[in-house]
Coordinates of C-alpha atoms and ligand atoms in Angstrom, one line a residue:
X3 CA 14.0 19.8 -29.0
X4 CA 10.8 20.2 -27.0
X5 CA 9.0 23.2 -27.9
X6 CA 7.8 25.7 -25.4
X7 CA 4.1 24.8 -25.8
X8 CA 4.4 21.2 -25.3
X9 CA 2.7 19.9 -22.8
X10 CA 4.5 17.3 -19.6
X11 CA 2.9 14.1 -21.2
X12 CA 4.2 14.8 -24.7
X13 CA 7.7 15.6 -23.8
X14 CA 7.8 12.6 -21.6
X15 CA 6.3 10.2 -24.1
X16 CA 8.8 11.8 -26.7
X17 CA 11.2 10.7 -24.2
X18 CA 10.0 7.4 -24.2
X19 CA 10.0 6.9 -28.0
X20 CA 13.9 7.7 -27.7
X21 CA 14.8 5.0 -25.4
X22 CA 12.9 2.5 -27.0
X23 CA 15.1 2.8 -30.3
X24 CA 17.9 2.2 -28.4
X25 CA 19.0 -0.7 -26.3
X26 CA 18.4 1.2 -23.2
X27 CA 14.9 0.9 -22.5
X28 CA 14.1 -1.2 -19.4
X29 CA 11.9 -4.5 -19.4
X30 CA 10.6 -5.1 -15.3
X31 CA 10.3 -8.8 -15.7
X32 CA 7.6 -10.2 -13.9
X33 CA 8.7 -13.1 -10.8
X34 CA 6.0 -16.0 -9.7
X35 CA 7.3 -16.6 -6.2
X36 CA 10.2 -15.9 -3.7
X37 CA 13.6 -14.6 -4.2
X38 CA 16.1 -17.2 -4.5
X39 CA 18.6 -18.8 -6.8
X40 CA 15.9 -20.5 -9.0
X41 CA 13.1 -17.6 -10.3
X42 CA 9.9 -18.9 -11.9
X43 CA 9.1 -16.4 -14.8
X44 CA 6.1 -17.2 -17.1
X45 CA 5.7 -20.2 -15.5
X46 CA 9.3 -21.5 -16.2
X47 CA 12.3 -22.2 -13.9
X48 CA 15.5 -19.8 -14.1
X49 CA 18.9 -20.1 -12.3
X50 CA 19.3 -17.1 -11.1
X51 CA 22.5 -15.2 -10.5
X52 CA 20.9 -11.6 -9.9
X53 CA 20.1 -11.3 -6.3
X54 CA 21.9 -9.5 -3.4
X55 CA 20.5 -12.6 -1.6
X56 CA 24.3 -13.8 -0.4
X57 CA 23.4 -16.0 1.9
X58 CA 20.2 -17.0 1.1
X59 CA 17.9 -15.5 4.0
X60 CA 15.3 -13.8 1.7
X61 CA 12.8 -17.3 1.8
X62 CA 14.3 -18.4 4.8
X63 CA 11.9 -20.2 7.1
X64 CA 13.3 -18.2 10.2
X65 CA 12.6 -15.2 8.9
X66 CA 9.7 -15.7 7.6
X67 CA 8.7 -17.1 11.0
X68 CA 10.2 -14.0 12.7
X69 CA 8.1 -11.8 10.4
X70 CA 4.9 -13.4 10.7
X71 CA 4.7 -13.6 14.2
X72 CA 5.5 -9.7 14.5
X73 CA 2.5 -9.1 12.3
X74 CA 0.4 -10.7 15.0
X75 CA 1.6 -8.9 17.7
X76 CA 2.8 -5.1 15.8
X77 CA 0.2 -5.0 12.8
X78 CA 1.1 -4.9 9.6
X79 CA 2.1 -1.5 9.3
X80 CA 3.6 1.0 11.5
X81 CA 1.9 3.8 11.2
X82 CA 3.6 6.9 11.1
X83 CA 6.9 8.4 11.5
X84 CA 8.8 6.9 15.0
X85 CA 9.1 10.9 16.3
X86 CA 5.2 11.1 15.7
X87 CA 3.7 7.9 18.1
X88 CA 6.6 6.5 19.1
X89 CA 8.8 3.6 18.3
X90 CA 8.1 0.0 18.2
X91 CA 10.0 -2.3 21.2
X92 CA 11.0 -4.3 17.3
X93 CA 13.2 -1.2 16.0
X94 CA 14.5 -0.8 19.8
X95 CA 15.6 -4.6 19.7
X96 CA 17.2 -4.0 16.1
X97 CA 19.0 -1.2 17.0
X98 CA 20.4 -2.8 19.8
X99 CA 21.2 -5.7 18.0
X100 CA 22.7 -4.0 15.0
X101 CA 25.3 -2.0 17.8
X102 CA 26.1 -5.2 19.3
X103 CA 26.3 -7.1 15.6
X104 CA 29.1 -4.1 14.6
X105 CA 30.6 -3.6 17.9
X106 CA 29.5 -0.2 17.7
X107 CA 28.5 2.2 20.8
X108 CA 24.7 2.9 18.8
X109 CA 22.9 2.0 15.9
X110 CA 19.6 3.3 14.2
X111 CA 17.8 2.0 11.4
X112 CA 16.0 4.0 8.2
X113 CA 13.6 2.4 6.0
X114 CA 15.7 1.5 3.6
X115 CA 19.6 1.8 2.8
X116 CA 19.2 4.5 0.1
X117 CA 17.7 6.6 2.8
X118 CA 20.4 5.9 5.2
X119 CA 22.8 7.6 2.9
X120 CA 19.9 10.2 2.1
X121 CA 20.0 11.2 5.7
X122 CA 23.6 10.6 6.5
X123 CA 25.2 12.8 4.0
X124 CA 22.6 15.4 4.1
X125 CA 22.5 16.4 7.8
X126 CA 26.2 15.7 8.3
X127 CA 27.3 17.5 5.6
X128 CA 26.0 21.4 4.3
X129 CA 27.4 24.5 2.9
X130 CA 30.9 25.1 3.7
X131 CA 31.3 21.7 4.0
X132 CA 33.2 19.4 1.3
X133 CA 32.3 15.9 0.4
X134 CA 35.0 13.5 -1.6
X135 CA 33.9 10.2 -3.4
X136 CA 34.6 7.9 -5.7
X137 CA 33.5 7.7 -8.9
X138 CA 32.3 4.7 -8.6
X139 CA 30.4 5.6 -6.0
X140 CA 26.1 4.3 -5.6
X141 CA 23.6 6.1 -6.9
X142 CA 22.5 6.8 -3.3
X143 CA 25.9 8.1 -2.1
X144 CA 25.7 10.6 -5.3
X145 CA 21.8 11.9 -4.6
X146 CA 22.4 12.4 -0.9
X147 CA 25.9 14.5 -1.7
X148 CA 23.2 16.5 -4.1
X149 CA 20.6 16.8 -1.3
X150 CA 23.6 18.0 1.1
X151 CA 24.3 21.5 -0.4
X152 CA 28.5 20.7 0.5
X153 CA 30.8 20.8 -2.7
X154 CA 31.0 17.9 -4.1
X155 CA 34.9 16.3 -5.2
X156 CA 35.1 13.1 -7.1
X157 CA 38.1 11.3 -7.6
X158 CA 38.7 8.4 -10.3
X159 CA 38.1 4.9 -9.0
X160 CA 40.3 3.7 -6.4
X161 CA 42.5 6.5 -7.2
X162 CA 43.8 7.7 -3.7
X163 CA 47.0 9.6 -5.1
X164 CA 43.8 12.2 -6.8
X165 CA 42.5 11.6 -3.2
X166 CA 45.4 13.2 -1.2
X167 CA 45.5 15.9 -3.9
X168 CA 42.3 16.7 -3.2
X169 CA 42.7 16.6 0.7
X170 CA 45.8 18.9 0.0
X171 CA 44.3 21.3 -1.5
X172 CA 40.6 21.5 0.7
X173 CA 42.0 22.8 3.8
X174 CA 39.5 25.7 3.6
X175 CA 36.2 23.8 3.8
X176 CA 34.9 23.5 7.2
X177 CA 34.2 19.7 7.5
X178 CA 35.8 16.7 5.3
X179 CA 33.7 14.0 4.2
X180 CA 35.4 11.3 2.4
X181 CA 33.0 8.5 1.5
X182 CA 33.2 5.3 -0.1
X183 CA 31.4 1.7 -0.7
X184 CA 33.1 -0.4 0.5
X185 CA 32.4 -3.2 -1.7
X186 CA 31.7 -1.8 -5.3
X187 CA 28.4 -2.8 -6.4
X188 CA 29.2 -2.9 -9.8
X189 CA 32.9 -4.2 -10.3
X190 CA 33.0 -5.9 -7.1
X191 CA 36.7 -4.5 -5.9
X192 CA 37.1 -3.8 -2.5
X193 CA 38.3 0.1 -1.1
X194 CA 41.1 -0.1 0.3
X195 CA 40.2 1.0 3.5
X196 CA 43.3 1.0 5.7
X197 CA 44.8 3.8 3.0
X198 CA 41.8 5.7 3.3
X199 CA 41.6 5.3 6.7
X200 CA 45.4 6.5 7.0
X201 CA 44.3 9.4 4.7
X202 CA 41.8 10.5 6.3
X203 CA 43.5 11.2 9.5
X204 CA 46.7 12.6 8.4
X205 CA 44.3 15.4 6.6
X206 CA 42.0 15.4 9.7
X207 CA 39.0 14.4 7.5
X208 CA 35.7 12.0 8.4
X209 CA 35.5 8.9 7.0
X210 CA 32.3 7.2 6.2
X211 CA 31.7 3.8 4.4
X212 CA 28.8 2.2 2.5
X213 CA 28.9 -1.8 3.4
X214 CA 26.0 -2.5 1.8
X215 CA 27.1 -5.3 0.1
X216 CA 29.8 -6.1 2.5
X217 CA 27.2 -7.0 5.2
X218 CA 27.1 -10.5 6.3
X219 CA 29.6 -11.3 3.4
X220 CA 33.3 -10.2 4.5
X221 CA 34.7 -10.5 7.6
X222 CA 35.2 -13.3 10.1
X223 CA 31.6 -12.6 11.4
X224 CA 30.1 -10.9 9.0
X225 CA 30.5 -7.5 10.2
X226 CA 31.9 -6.0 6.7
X227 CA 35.0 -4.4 4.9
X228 CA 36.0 -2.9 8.1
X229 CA 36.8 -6.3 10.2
X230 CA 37.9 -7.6 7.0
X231 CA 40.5 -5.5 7.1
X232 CA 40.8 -5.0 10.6
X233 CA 39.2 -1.3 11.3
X234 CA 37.3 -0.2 13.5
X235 CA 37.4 3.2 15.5
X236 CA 39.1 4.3 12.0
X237 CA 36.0 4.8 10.4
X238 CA 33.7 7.5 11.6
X239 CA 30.2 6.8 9.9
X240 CA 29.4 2.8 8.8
X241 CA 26.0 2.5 7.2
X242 CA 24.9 -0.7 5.8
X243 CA 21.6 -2.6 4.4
X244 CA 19.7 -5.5 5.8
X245 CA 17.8 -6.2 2.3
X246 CA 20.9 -7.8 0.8
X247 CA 23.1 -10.8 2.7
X248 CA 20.4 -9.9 5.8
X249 CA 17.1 -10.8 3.9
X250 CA 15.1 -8.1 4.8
X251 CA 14.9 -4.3 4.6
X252 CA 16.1 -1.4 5.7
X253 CA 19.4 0.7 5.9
X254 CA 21.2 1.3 9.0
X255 CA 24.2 3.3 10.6
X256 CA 26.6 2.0 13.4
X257 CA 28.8 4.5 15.5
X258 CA 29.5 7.2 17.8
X259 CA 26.5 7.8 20.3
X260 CA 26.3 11.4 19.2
X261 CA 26.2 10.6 15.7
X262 CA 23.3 8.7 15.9
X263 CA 21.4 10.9 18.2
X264 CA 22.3 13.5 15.6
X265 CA 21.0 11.6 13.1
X266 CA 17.5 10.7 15.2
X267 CA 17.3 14.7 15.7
X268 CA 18.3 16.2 11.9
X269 CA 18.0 13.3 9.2
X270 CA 15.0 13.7 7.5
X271 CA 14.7 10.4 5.8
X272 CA 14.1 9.2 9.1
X273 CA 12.0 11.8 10.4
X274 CA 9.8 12.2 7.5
X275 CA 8.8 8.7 6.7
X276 CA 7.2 6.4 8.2
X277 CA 9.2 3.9 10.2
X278 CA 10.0 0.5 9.3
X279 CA 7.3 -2.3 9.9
X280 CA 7.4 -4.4 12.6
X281 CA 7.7 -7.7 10.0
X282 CA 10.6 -6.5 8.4
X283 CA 12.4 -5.7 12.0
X284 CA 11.8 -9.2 13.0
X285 CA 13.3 -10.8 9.9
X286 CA 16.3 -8.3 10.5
X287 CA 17.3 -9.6 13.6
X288 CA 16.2 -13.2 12.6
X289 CA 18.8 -12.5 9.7
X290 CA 21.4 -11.0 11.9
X291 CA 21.0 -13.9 14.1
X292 CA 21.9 -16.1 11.2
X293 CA 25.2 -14.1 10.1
X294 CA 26.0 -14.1 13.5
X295 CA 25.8 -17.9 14.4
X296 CA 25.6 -19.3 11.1
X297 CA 29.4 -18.6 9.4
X298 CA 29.4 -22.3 7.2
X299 CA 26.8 -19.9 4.6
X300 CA 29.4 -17.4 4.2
X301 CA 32.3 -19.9 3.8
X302 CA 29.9 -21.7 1.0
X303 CA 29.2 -18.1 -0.8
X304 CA 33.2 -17.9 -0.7
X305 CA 33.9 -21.3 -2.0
X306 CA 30.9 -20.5 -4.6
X307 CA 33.0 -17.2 -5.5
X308 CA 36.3 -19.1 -5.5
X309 CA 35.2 -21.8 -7.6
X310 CA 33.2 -19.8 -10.5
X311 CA 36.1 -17.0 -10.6
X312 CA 38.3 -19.9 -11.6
X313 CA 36.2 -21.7 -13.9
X314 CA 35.5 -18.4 -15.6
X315 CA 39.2 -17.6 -15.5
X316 CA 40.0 -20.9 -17.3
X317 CA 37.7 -19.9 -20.0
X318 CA 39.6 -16.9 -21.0
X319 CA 37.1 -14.1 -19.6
X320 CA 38.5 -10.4 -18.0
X321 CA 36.8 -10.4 -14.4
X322 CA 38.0 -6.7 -13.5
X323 CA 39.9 -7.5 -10.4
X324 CA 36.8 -8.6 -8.3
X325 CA 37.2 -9.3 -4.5
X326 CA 33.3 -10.8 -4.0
X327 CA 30.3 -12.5 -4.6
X328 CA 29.9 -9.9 -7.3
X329 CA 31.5 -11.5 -10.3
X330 CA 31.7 -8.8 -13.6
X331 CA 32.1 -10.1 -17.0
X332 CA 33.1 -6.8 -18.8
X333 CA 31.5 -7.4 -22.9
X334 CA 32.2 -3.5 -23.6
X335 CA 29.5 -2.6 -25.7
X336 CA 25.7 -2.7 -25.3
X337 CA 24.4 -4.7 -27.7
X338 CA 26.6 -7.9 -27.3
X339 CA 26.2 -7.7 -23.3
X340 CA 22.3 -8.0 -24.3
X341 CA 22.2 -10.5 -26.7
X342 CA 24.2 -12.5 -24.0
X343 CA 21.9 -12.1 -21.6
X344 CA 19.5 -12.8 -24.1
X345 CA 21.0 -15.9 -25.2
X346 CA 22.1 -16.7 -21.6
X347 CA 17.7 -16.3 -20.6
X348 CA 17.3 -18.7 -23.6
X349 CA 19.4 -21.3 -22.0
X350 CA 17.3 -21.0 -18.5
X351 CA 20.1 -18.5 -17.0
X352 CA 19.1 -15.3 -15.4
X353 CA 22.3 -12.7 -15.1
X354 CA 21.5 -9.2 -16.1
X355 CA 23.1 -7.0 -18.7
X356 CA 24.4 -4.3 -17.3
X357 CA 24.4 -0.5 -18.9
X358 CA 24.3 3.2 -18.7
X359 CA 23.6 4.8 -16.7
X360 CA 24.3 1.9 -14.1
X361 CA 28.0 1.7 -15.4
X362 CA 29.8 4.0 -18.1
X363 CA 29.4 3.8 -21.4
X364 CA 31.5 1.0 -23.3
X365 CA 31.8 -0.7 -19.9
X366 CA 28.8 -2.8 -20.5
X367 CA 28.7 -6.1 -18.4
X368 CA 27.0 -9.1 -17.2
X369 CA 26.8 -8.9 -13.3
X370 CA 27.1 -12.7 -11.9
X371 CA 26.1 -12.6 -8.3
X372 CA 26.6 -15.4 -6.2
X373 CA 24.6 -16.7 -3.3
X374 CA 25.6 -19.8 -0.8
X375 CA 22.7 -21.5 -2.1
X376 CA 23.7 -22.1 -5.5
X377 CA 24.9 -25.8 -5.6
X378 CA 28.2 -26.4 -7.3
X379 CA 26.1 -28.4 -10.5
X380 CA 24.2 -25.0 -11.0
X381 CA 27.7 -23.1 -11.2
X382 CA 29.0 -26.4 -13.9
X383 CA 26.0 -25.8 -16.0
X384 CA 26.7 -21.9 -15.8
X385 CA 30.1 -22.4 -16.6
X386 CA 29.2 -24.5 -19.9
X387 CA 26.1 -22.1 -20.9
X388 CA 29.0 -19.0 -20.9
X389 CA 31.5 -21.3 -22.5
X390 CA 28.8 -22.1 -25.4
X391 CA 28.1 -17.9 -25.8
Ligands
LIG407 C1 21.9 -1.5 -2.4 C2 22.8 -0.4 -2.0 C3 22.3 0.7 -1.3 C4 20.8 0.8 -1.0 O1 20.3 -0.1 -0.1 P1 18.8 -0.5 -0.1 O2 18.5 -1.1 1.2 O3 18.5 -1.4 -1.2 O4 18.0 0.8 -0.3 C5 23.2 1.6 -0.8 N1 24.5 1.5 -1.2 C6 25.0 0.5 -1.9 C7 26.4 0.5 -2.2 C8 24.1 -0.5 -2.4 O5 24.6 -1.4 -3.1

């Protein structure tokens, strides 16, 4: 217990002491060099299987192109918020392109995609409002329903049966928000969208999806869950990243033309920060322009994903249902999804543990990601490194 005369510092480095006793205090490693499937870390060479990097765009020569020759003309940083001076011709050109990218009537961009959803959910959204997720939800989606000031319902992963019970019995709230990733960062299982969708307009509720790690990864071109699956004017809100398959940074949100002048008007993550740089616009659309007219990367991440599920399949191991890149290898319990990571860094393998409070307790995991630049003799040597574990 922290007694009343104890000061911040103390209470914090208390705090501290805890989590280093158990297996839940965080080591930042440090990286020499770009992102990409090999990491040098003190000086030695890792495969890496961490990185959101699907398709490989993060070192990419085109964007890095892109990037540098909007520093010459933009500067390297922005300035100030775009209500304040003004907006770059760059986040004008994104925008556009993002719209166009998602067949969508308008587009804006945020700084990053955890301020999308910050700004989303909290203007869209207030008191007398209701807001369903998953429970499986990102952390973003969860803050940003805390920002909002709407009840909050959750509903068990996947579970739409506690879904429709919940819509059933709402029909007092003013506005109906049901939100969901679309891709689940950490299992890597799909929503089912077309349910949801269906749901959502037999209970005359909005429908907003995260396709942050759907972007540039499902879909004939890349568009996400939603032309995976064949949606469109189903969902209401789509907001999505361009740091992960897109290489860059920053969050965006594709729809209605009133939404996203809404948005420009009453988010405050957009209004109260300062906009993007030019650089990381540039790469953007250099990255778009890739998903867009480069679809042999994403059928190479999907071979990738099709050939490591089945090698890890043949080896016995519980993948828990995964539909992506994102490849789960549920160990349970902290300490032995550690000491594999451990043994698996050891071996010149980089796949992180993961643990509370990313996932639930006793639902500890390694996290494989793939990327289309792993080469099929880096997936054989991670295959016999897990085999050996
Ligand atoms: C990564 C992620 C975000 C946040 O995107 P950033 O651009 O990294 O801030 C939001 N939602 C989901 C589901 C994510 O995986």
């Amino acid at each position: 217990m922290a007694m009343a005369d104890e000061s911040l510092l103390e209470y914090l480095s208390e705090q501290l002491v805890k989590l280093k006793k158990t297996t839940l205090y965080r080591k930042i490693k440090l990286i020499e060099g770009p992102c990409g499937s090999n990491l040098i870390i003190n000086g030695k060479k890792y495969l890496a299987f961490c990185s959101n990097d699907y398709l490989g765009l993060a070192n990419h020569p085109k964007l890095k192109q892109a990037a540098k020759a909007a520093i010459s003309q933009y500067g390297s940083g922005s300035g100030a918020s775009r209500l304040i001076c003004g907006t770059q011709s760059l986040h004008i050109q994104l925008e556009q392109k993002l719209a166009k990218f998602k067949q969508a009537p308008a587009a804006i961009v945020f700084p990053s995609g955890y301020m999308a959803n910050l700004g989303i959910i909290s203007s869209v959204v207030g008191r007398g409002d209701i807001i369903i997720i998953d429970r499986l939800s990102h952390a973003s989606i969860i803050d940003a329903c805390r920002l909002s000031y709407a009840k909050l319902a959750v509903y068990p992963h996947n579970d739409l049966n506690k879904l429709e019970h919940i819509l059933k019995r709402s029909q007092n709230y003013n506005q109906r928000l049901i939100i969901t990733d679309s891709i689940f960062s950490m299992d890597g299982d799909l929503a089912d969208l077309p349910a949801l969708a269906g749901l959502a307009r037999r209970y005359n509720a909005a429908l907003m999806i995260d396709e942050a790690h759907a972007t540039g990864v499902l879909g004939e071109s890349g568009r996400g869950a939603a032309e995976h699956f064949g949606l469109k004017d189903e969902i209401d809100i789509s907001m999505g990243t361009l740091s992960k398959a897109a290489g860059s940074m920053g969050g965006f949100v594709t729809g209605d033309k009133q939404l996203i002048d809404f948005l420009r008007q009453r988010a405050r993550s957009f209004i109260y920060t300062t906009a993007l740089p030019a650089a990381a616009c540039a790469a953007s659309i250099a990255g778009l322009d890739i998903i867009i007219n480069q679809p042999q990367l994403r059928k190479k991440l999907w071979q990738n994903t099709k050939y490591l599920k089945n090698g890890l399949k043949k080896l016995g191991f519980k993948l828990m249902g995964t539909q992506s890149p994102i490849i789960p290898i549920l160990l349970y319990d902290e300490d032995t999804t550690m000491r594999a990571a451990e043994y698996l860094f050891e071996h010149g393998i980089l796949i992180p543990g993961i643990r509370p409070p990313t996932v639930p307790k006793g639902k500890c995991r390694l996290r494989i990601s793939l990327s289309a630049t792993h080469s099929k003799d880096e997936l054989d040597y991670l295959l016999s490194i897990i085999k050996s574990v």
